[in-house]
Amino acid sequence: MMGLDTADRMCYEQAKAMGLAPNYRAFISSHKQDLVHVVYPGFRETLPVTNLRGDVMFRNWRSIFSGDGAPINARIPIYSFDGRDVLADPFWPQKSIWHGSSSRGLRDVDKHCETWRADHMSVMGLSSSLTSGLLLGQQTRSCSNQYIVLCIETHKNP
């Protein structure tokens, strides 16, 4: 994956390329940041979490981290920036995401693919199979897997 900074930059650049506000970051924890803190403090309670078409997935950012694995509604698609449904499109053969976090959004210091830079069999990261219905499932997987990295809008511009 080339590290958190690269993942964040890719989210930023892809959003900007699609004409969206470049307020997106990668939905992953790292050695220096818990996932629960990715969204700006003033928006954690007030900004609903939606897909790119505006369908509400979670009432707010905090509600994702209640400890229940963040159940997702299978009827609400998760879209890529170019409008493809990641669960239906064959471009993503493995319907799993990397997150590196506990169900409460805290980083797991031993399971983030060596700060999202390793891609070999012996290094592990925390992931979730989207087909399980959980955004923060707790599957430990080899970092050699090419899973999805979601992007999250961190704030709204005034």
Short mmCIF file of N, CA and C in Angstrom, two decimals:
data_model
loop_
_atom_site.label_atom_id
_atom_site.label_comp_id
_atom_site.label_asym_id
_atom_site.label_seq_id
_atom_site.Cartn_x
_atom_site.Cartn_y
_atom_site.Cartn_z
N MET A 1 0.82 -1.20 0.00
CA MET A 1 0.00 0.00 0.00
C MET A 1 0.86 1.26 0.00
N MET A 2 2.06 1.18 0.42
CA MET A 2 3.00 2.31 0.41
C MET A 2 2.82 3.29 1.57
N GLY A 3 2.12 2.91 2.61
CA GLY A 3 2.03 3.74 3.80
C GLY A 3 0.77 4.58 3.89
N LEU A 4 0.50 5.04 5.11
CA LEU A 4 -0.69 5.83 5.39
C LEU A 4 -0.70 7.15 4.62
N ASP A 5 0.42 7.83 4.58
CA ASP A 5 0.47 9.11 3.87
C ASP A 5 0.09 8.95 2.39
N THR A 6 0.56 7.89 1.78
CA THR A 6 0.23 7.63 0.37
C THR A 6 -1.25 7.30 0.23
N ALA A 7 -1.79 6.49 1.14
CA ALA A 7 -3.22 6.16 1.10
C ALA A 7 -4.07 7.42 1.27
N ASP A 8 -3.69 8.27 2.23
CA ASP A 8 -4.41 9.54 2.42
C ASP A 8 -4.34 10.41 1.16
N ARG A 9 -3.17 10.48 0.57
CA ARG A 9 -3.00 11.30 -0.63
C ARG A 9 -3.84 10.76 -1.79
N MET A 10 -3.93 9.44 -1.90
CA MET A 10 -4.75 8.85 -2.96
C MET A 10 -6.23 9.19 -2.76
N CYS A 11 -6.70 9.14 -1.51
CA CYS A 11 -8.10 9.52 -1.23
C CYS A 11 -8.33 10.98 -1.61
N TYR A 12 -7.41 11.84 -1.20
CA TYR A 12 -7.49 13.27 -1.49
C TYR A 12 -7.53 13.51 -3.00
N GLU A 13 -6.60 12.91 -3.72
CA GLU A 13 -6.48 13.14 -5.16
C GLU A 13 -7.66 12.56 -5.94
N GLN A 14 -8.14 11.38 -5.54
CA GLN A 14 -9.27 10.79 -6.25
C GLN A 14 -10.54 11.60 -6.03
N ALA A 15 -10.75 12.09 -4.82
CA ALA A 15 -11.93 12.93 -4.55
C ALA A 15 -11.86 14.20 -5.39
N LYS A 16 -10.71 14.83 -5.39
CA LYS A 16 -10.52 16.08 -6.14
C LYS A 16 -10.73 15.84 -7.64
N ALA A 17 -10.23 14.73 -8.16
CA ALA A 17 -10.37 14.42 -9.59
C ALA A 17 -11.83 14.22 -9.99
N MET A 18 -12.66 13.81 -9.05
CA MET A 18 -14.08 13.61 -9.35
C MET A 18 -14.92 14.85 -9.04
N GLY A 19 -14.26 15.95 -8.74
CA GLY A 19 -14.97 17.20 -8.48
C GLY A 19 -15.53 17.32 -7.08
N LEU A 20 -15.10 16.46 -6.18
CA LEU A 20 -15.54 16.52 -4.79
C LEU A 20 -14.57 17.37 -3.99
N ALA A 21 -15.03 17.87 -2.86
CA ALA A 21 -14.11 18.57 -1.96
C ALA A 21 -13.03 17.58 -1.54
N PRO A 22 -11.78 17.99 -1.54
CA PRO A 22 -10.69 17.06 -1.21
C PRO A 22 -10.54 16.86 0.30
N ASN A 23 -11.64 16.50 0.95
CA ASN A 23 -11.68 16.34 2.41
C ASN A 23 -11.69 14.87 2.81
N TYR A 24 -11.03 14.02 2.06
CA TYR A 24 -11.07 12.58 2.30
C TYR A 24 -9.72 12.06 2.76
N ARG A 25 -9.80 11.07 3.67
CA ARG A 25 -8.60 10.37 4.13
C ARG A 25 -8.89 8.88 4.15
N ALA A 26 -7.85 8.09 4.28
CA ALA A 26 -7.99 6.64 4.31
C ALA A 26 -8.64 6.20 5.62
N PHE A 27 -9.52 5.21 5.51
CA PHE A 27 -10.24 4.63 6.65
C PHE A 27 -9.37 3.52 7.26
N ILE A 28 -8.21 3.91 7.80
CA ILE A 28 -7.30 2.95 8.43
C ILE A 28 -6.59 3.59 9.62
N SER A 29 -6.27 2.74 10.61
CA SER A 29 -5.43 3.17 11.73
C SER A 29 -3.98 3.00 11.33
N SER A 30 -3.11 3.64 12.06
CA SER A 30 -1.68 3.45 11.84
C SER A 30 -0.98 3.50 13.19
N HIS A 31 0.33 3.39 13.15
CA HIS A 31 1.11 3.44 14.39
C HIS A 31 0.98 4.81 15.07
N LYS A 32 0.57 5.82 14.35
CA LYS A 32 0.50 7.16 14.93
C LYS A 32 -0.92 7.71 15.09
N GLN A 33 -1.94 6.99 14.61
CA GLN A 33 -3.29 7.50 14.74
C GLN A 33 -4.32 6.38 14.82
N ASP A 34 -5.25 6.54 15.76
CA ASP A 34 -6.39 5.63 15.85
C ASP A 34 -7.42 6.00 14.79
N LEU A 35 -8.10 5.01 14.25
CA LEU A 35 -9.13 5.27 13.25
C LEU A 35 -10.22 6.19 13.78
N VAL A 36 -10.58 6.03 15.03
CA VAL A 36 -11.64 6.84 15.63
C VAL A 36 -11.33 8.34 15.57
N HIS A 37 -10.07 8.70 15.41
CA HIS A 37 -9.68 10.12 15.38
C HIS A 37 -9.42 10.67 13.98
N VAL A 38 -9.73 9.92 12.93
CA VAL A 38 -9.47 10.39 11.57
C VAL A 38 -10.36 11.58 11.20
N VAL A 39 -11.62 11.52 11.61
CA VAL A 39 -12.55 12.63 11.32
C VAL A 39 -12.31 13.76 12.31
N TYR A 40 -12.38 14.98 11.82
CA TYR A 40 -12.15 16.17 12.66
C TYR A 40 -13.11 16.17 13.85
N PRO A 41 -12.65 16.59 15.04
CA PRO A 41 -13.47 16.54 16.25
C PRO A 41 -14.84 17.20 16.12
N GLY A 42 -14.94 18.33 15.49
CA GLY A 42 -16.22 19.02 15.38
C GLY A 42 -17.25 18.32 14.52
N PHE A 43 -16.84 17.29 13.79
CA PHE A 43 -17.75 16.60 12.88
C PHE A 43 -18.05 15.16 13.31
N ARG A 44 -17.45 14.69 14.38
CA ARG A 44 -17.62 13.29 14.80
C ARG A 44 -19.03 12.98 15.26
N GLU A 45 -19.72 13.97 15.82
CA GLU A 45 -21.09 13.77 16.31
C GLU A 45 -22.14 14.29 15.33
N THR A 46 -21.76 15.23 14.48
CA THR A 46 -22.76 15.95 13.68
C THR A 46 -22.84 15.51 12.22
N LEU A 47 -21.77 15.01 11.66
CA LEU A 47 -21.74 14.68 10.24
C LEU A 47 -22.15 13.22 10.02
N PRO A 48 -23.26 12.97 9.31
CA PRO A 48 -23.61 11.57 9.04
C PRO A 48 -22.58 10.94 8.10
N VAL A 49 -22.40 9.65 8.22
CA VAL A 49 -21.51 8.92 7.33
C VAL A 49 -22.38 8.38 6.19
N THR A 50 -22.08 8.84 4.97
CA THR A 50 -22.88 8.47 3.81
C THR A 50 -22.00 7.86 2.73
N ASN A 51 -22.66 7.20 1.78
CA ASN A 51 -21.92 6.80 0.58
C ASN A 51 -21.89 8.00 -0.36
N LEU A 52 -21.28 7.87 -1.51
CA LEU A 52 -21.12 9.01 -2.41
C LEU A 52 -22.42 9.50 -3.03
N ARG A 53 -23.49 8.73 -2.88
CA ARG A 53 -24.79 9.18 -3.40
C ARG A 53 -25.66 9.77 -2.30
N GLY A 54 -25.09 9.89 -1.10
CA GLY A 54 -25.81 10.52 0.00
C GLY A 54 -26.65 9.60 0.86
N ASP A 55 -26.61 8.30 0.61
CA ASP A 55 -27.35 7.35 1.45
C ASP A 55 -26.65 7.23 2.79
N VAL A 56 -27.40 7.39 3.88
CA VAL A 56 -26.81 7.36 5.22
C VAL A 56 -26.47 5.92 5.61
N MET A 57 -25.21 5.71 5.94
CA MET A 57 -24.73 4.41 6.39
C MET A 57 -24.65 4.34 7.92
N PHE A 58 -24.25 5.46 8.54
CA PHE A 58 -24.19 5.57 10.00
C PHE A 58 -24.65 6.98 10.37
N ARG A 59 -25.34 7.11 11.50
CA ARG A 59 -25.89 8.42 11.87
C ARG A 59 -24.80 9.45 12.12
N ASN A 60 -23.63 9.00 12.58
CA ASN A 60 -22.47 9.89 12.73
C ASN A 60 -21.22 9.02 12.86
N TRP A 61 -20.08 9.68 12.88
CA TRP A 61 -18.79 8.98 12.94
C TRP A 61 -18.66 8.16 14.21
N ARG A 62 -19.03 8.72 15.35
CA ARG A 62 -18.89 8.01 16.63
C ARG A 62 -19.67 6.70 16.65
N SER A 63 -20.82 6.67 15.97
CA SER A 63 -21.67 5.48 16.03
C SER A 63 -21.01 4.26 15.39
N ILE A 64 -19.99 4.46 14.59
CA ILE A 64 -19.27 3.33 13.99
C ILE A 64 -18.50 2.55 15.06
N PHE A 65 -18.08 3.23 16.11
CA PHE A 65 -17.13 2.66 17.07
C PHE A 65 -17.76 2.26 18.40
N SER A 66 -18.98 1.74 18.36
CA SER A 66 -19.67 1.34 19.59
C SER A 66 -19.19 0.00 20.13
N GLY A 67 -18.38 -0.72 19.34
CA GLY A 67 -17.86 -2.01 19.79
C GLY A 67 -18.57 -3.21 19.19
N ASP A 68 -19.59 -2.96 18.35
CA ASP A 68 -20.35 -4.07 17.77
C ASP A 68 -19.87 -4.47 16.37
N GLY A 69 -18.75 -3.91 15.92
CA GLY A 69 -18.22 -4.24 14.61
C GLY A 69 -18.75 -3.37 13.49
N ALA A 70 -19.62 -2.42 13.82
CA ALA A 70 -20.19 -1.49 12.84
C ALA A 70 -20.97 -2.21 11.74
N PRO A 71 -22.14 -2.78 12.10
CA PRO A 71 -22.95 -3.46 11.08
C PRO A 71 -23.32 -2.51 9.94
N ILE A 72 -23.20 -3.01 8.72
CA ILE A 72 -23.57 -2.21 7.55
C ILE A 72 -24.83 -2.80 6.92
N ASN A 73 -25.61 -1.93 6.33
CA ASN A 73 -26.83 -2.33 5.64
C ASN A 73 -26.45 -2.80 4.24
N ALA A 74 -26.70 -4.05 3.94
CA ALA A 74 -26.31 -4.62 2.65
C ALA A 74 -27.03 -3.95 1.48
N ARG A 75 -28.14 -3.26 1.75
CA ARG A 75 -28.88 -2.59 0.68
C ARG A 75 -28.30 -1.21 0.35
N ILE A 76 -27.33 -0.74 1.13
CA ILE A 76 -26.70 0.56 0.86
C ILE A 76 -25.31 0.29 0.30
N PRO A 77 -25.12 0.54 -0.99
CA PRO A 77 -23.82 0.26 -1.62
C PRO A 77 -22.71 1.17 -1.11
N ILE A 78 -21.50 0.66 -1.18
CA ILE A 78 -20.30 1.46 -0.94
C ILE A 78 -19.69 1.70 -2.32
N TYR A 79 -19.55 2.97 -2.68
CA TYR A 79 -19.09 3.32 -4.02
C TYR A 79 -17.63 3.76 -4.03
N SER A 80 -16.97 3.44 -5.13
CA SER A 80 -15.65 4.02 -5.40
C SER A 80 -15.88 5.44 -5.90
N PHE A 81 -14.82 6.21 -5.99
CA PHE A 81 -14.97 7.59 -6.45
C PHE A 81 -15.50 7.68 -7.88
N ASP A 82 -15.29 6.64 -8.68
CA ASP A 82 -15.81 6.68 -10.05
C ASP A 82 -17.20 6.04 -10.17
N GLY A 83 -17.86 5.81 -9.03
CA GLY A 83 -19.25 5.38 -9.02
C GLY A 83 -19.51 3.90 -9.07
N ARG A 84 -18.49 3.06 -8.93
CA ARG A 84 -18.71 1.62 -8.95
C ARG A 84 -18.99 1.09 -7.55
N ASP A 85 -19.92 0.14 -7.46
CA ASP A 85 -20.27 -0.52 -6.21
C ASP A 85 -19.18 -1.55 -5.90
N VAL A 86 -18.44 -1.34 -4.83
CA VAL A 86 -17.29 -2.22 -4.55
C VAL A 86 -17.71 -3.66 -4.26
N LEU A 87 -18.94 -3.87 -3.78
CA LEU A 87 -19.38 -5.24 -3.51
C LEU A 87 -19.86 -5.96 -4.77
N ALA A 88 -20.24 -5.22 -5.78
CA ALA A 88 -20.76 -5.84 -7.00
C ALA A 88 -19.75 -5.86 -8.14
N ASP A 89 -18.83 -4.95 -8.15
CA ASP A 89 -17.91 -4.80 -9.28
C ASP A 89 -16.76 -5.81 -9.19
N PRO A 90 -16.46 -6.52 -10.28
CA PRO A 90 -15.37 -7.51 -10.27
C PRO A 90 -13.97 -6.90 -10.16
N PHE A 91 -13.85 -5.59 -10.28
CA PHE A 91 -12.55 -4.95 -10.13
C PHE A 91 -11.95 -5.27 -8.76
N TRP A 92 -12.82 -5.47 -7.76
CA TRP A 92 -12.39 -5.83 -6.41
C TRP A 92 -12.81 -7.28 -6.14
N PRO A 93 -11.97 -8.25 -6.51
CA PRO A 93 -12.37 -9.65 -6.34
C PRO A 93 -12.48 -10.07 -4.88
N GLN A 94 -11.67 -9.50 -4.02
CA GLN A 94 -11.75 -9.80 -2.59
C GLN A 94 -12.54 -8.67 -1.93
N LYS A 95 -13.68 -8.98 -1.41
CA LYS A 95 -14.60 -7.97 -0.87
C LYS A 95 -14.27 -7.68 0.60
N SER A 96 -13.02 -7.41 0.85
CA SER A 96 -12.55 -7.12 2.20
C SER A 96 -11.83 -5.79 2.22
N ILE A 97 -11.85 -5.15 3.38
CA ILE A 97 -11.15 -3.87 3.56
C ILE A 97 -10.08 -4.02 4.63
N TRP A 98 -9.05 -3.21 4.53
CA TRP A 98 -8.07 -3.06 5.60
C TRP A 98 -8.57 -1.97 6.54
N HIS A 99 -8.33 -2.13 7.85
CA HIS A 99 -8.63 -1.03 8.78
C HIS A 99 -7.62 -0.95 9.93
N GLY A 100 -7.05 -2.05 10.39
CA GLY A 100 -6.02 -2.02 11.43
C GLY A 100 -6.50 -1.58 12.80
N SER A 101 -7.80 -1.75 13.06
CA SER A 101 -8.40 -1.19 14.28
C SER A 101 -9.23 -2.20 15.05
N SER A 102 -9.39 -1.92 16.33
CA SER A 102 -10.35 -2.67 17.13
C SER A 102 -11.76 -2.21 16.74
N SER A 103 -12.77 -2.87 17.26
CA SER A 103 -14.15 -2.47 16.96
C SER A 103 -14.49 -1.11 17.58
N ARG A 104 -13.63 -0.61 18.44
CA ARG A 104 -13.81 0.73 19.02
C ARG A 104 -12.95 1.78 18.31
N GLY A 105 -12.28 1.38 17.23
CA GLY A 105 -11.51 2.32 16.43
C GLY A 105 -10.11 2.59 16.92
N LEU A 106 -9.62 1.76 17.83
CA LEU A 106 -8.27 1.93 18.36
C LEU A 106 -7.29 1.08 17.56
N ARG A 107 -6.13 1.63 17.29
CA ARG A 107 -5.13 0.94 16.47
C ARG A 107 -4.64 -0.33 17.17
N ASP A 108 -4.37 -1.33 16.39
CA ASP A 108 -3.71 -2.54 16.88
C ASP A 108 -2.27 -2.44 16.41
N VAL A 109 -1.37 -2.18 17.35
CA VAL A 109 0.02 -1.87 16.98
C VAL A 109 0.74 -3.02 16.27
N ASP A 110 0.23 -4.22 16.40
CA ASP A 110 0.87 -5.36 15.75
C ASP A 110 0.18 -5.79 14.46
N LYS A 111 -0.92 -5.15 14.10
CA LYS A 111 -1.70 -5.62 12.94
C LYS A 111 -2.09 -4.48 12.01
N HIS A 112 -1.06 -3.76 11.55
CA HIS A 112 -1.31 -2.73 10.54
C HIS A 112 -0.26 -2.81 9.43
N CYS A 113 0.13 -4.04 9.10
CA CYS A 113 1.03 -4.30 7.95
C CYS A 113 2.27 -3.41 7.98
N GLU A 114 2.89 -3.34 9.17
CA GLU A 114 4.10 -2.52 9.35
C GLU A 114 3.87 -1.11 8.81
N THR A 115 2.91 -0.44 9.42
CA THR A 115 2.48 0.92 9.04
C THR A 115 2.02 0.99 7.58
N TRP A 116 1.36 -0.08 7.13
CA TRP A 116 0.78 -0.16 5.78
C TRP A 116 1.84 -0.08 4.69
N ARG A 117 3.03 -0.62 4.98
CA ARG A 117 4.09 -0.64 3.99
C ARG A 117 4.47 -2.06 3.56
N ALA A 118 4.08 -3.06 4.35
CA ALA A 118 4.47 -4.44 4.05
C ALA A 118 3.40 -5.12 3.20
N ASP A 119 3.84 -6.00 2.33
CA ASP A 119 2.89 -6.75 1.51
C ASP A 119 3.31 -8.22 1.40
N HIS A 120 3.94 -8.75 2.44
CA HIS A 120 4.37 -10.14 2.37
C HIS A 120 3.57 -11.01 3.33
N MET A 121 3.65 -12.31 3.08
CA MET A 121 2.83 -13.31 3.76
C MET A 121 2.97 -13.31 5.28
N SER A 122 4.16 -13.05 5.80
CA SER A 122 4.40 -13.22 7.23
C SER A 122 3.93 -12.04 8.08
N VAL A 123 3.57 -10.93 7.47
CA VAL A 123 3.12 -9.75 8.22
C VAL A 123 1.60 -9.72 8.18
N MET A 124 0.99 -9.34 9.32
CA MET A 124 -0.46 -9.39 9.43
C MET A 124 -1.09 -8.01 9.62
N GLY A 125 -2.34 -7.92 9.19
CA GLY A 125 -3.12 -6.70 9.38
C GLY A 125 -4.55 -7.06 9.73
N LEU A 126 -5.25 -6.13 10.36
CA LEU A 126 -6.67 -6.34 10.68
C LEU A 126 -7.52 -5.88 9.51
N SER A 127 -8.48 -6.73 9.17
CA SER A 127 -9.34 -6.46 8.03
C SER A 127 -10.77 -6.85 8.37
N SER A 128 -11.66 -6.58 7.43
CA SER A 128 -13.05 -6.99 7.57
C SER A 128 -13.59 -7.39 6.21
N SER A 129 -14.26 -8.51 6.16
CA SER A 129 -14.95 -8.91 4.95
C SER A 129 -16.27 -8.16 4.89
N LEU A 130 -16.47 -7.37 3.85
CA LEU A 130 -17.71 -6.61 3.74
C LEU A 130 -18.91 -7.53 3.59
N THR A 131 -18.70 -8.73 3.07
CA THR A 131 -19.81 -9.67 2.94
C THR A 131 -20.26 -10.22 4.29
N SER A 132 -19.47 -10.00 5.34
CA SER A 132 -19.86 -10.42 6.69
C SER A 132 -20.89 -9.47 7.28
N GLY A 133 -21.05 -8.30 6.65
CA GLY A 133 -22.00 -7.32 7.16
C GLY A 133 -21.41 -6.39 8.21
N LEU A 134 -20.09 -6.48 8.42
CA LEU A 134 -19.44 -5.62 9.42
C LEU A 134 -18.35 -4.78 8.77
N LEU A 135 -18.35 -3.51 9.10
CA LEU A 135 -17.30 -2.61 8.60
C LEU A 135 -16.01 -2.80 9.39
N LEU A 136 -16.15 -3.15 10.68
CA LEU A 136 -14.97 -3.33 11.53
C LEU A 136 -14.88 -4.76 12.07
N GLY A 137 -15.09 -5.74 11.18
CA GLY A 137 -14.85 -7.12 11.56
C GLY A 137 -13.39 -7.27 11.98
N GLN A 138 -13.09 -8.32 12.70
CA GLN A 138 -11.76 -8.46 13.30
C GLN A 138 -11.00 -9.66 12.73
N GLN A 139 -10.84 -9.71 11.41
CA GLN A 139 -10.09 -10.79 10.79
C GLN A 139 -8.62 -10.39 10.66
N THR A 140 -7.74 -11.25 11.15
CA THR A 140 -6.31 -11.04 10.98
C THR A 140 -5.90 -11.75 9.70
N ARG A 141 -5.33 -10.99 8.77
CA ARG A 141 -4.98 -11.54 7.46
C ARG A 141 -3.57 -11.15 7.06
N SER A 142 -3.01 -11.94 6.18
CA SER A 142 -1.68 -11.65 5.64
C SER A 142 -1.73 -10.36 4.82
N CYS A 143 -0.71 -9.56 4.96
CA CYS A 143 -0.63 -8.28 4.23
C CYS A 143 -0.38 -8.47 2.75
N SER A 144 -0.20 -9.72 2.31
CA SER A 144 -0.05 -9.98 0.88
C SER A 144 -1.39 -9.86 0.15
N ASN A 145 -2.50 -9.84 0.90
CA ASN A 145 -3.82 -9.67 0.29
C ASN A 145 -3.99 -8.26 -0.24
N GLN A 146 -4.63 -8.15 -1.37
CA GLN A 146 -4.89 -6.83 -1.96
C GLN A 146 -6.33 -6.45 -1.66
N TYR A 147 -6.53 -5.96 -0.45
CA TYR A 147 -7.86 -5.57 -0.02
C TYR A 147 -8.15 -4.11 -0.36
N ILE A 148 -9.39 -3.75 -0.19
CA ILE A 148 -9.86 -2.39 -0.44
C ILE A 148 -9.44 -1.48 0.70
N VAL A 149 -9.09 -0.26 0.38
CA VAL A 149 -8.90 0.79 1.39
C VAL A 149 -10.00 1.81 1.15
N LEU A 150 -10.90 1.94 2.11
CA LEU A 150 -11.98 2.91 1.99
C LEU A 150 -11.46 4.31 2.28
N CYS A 151 -12.16 5.29 1.76
CA CYS A 151 -11.87 6.70 2.06
C CYS A 151 -13.07 7.28 2.79
N ILE A 152 -12.80 8.16 3.73
CA ILE A 152 -13.86 8.77 4.53
C ILE A 152 -13.73 10.29 4.46
N GLU A 153 -14.87 10.96 4.35
CA GLU A 153 -14.87 12.42 4.37
C GLU A 153 -14.66 12.87 5.81
N THR A 154 -13.65 13.67 6.05
CA THR A 154 -13.27 14.04 7.42
C THR A 154 -13.94 15.31 7.93
N HIS A 155 -14.44 16.13 7.03
CA HIS A 155 -15.11 17.37 7.43
C HIS A 155 -15.82 17.97 6.22
N LYS A 156 -16.70 18.90 6.48
CA LYS A 156 -17.39 19.64 5.42
C LYS A 156 -16.83 21.05 5.39
N ASN A 157 -16.65 21.56 4.20
CA ASN A 157 -16.23 22.96 4.06
C ASN A 157 -17.42 23.87 4.33
N PRO A 158 -17.17 25.03 4.94
CA PRO A 158 -18.29 25.95 5.22
C PRO A 158 -18.91 26.50 3.95
#
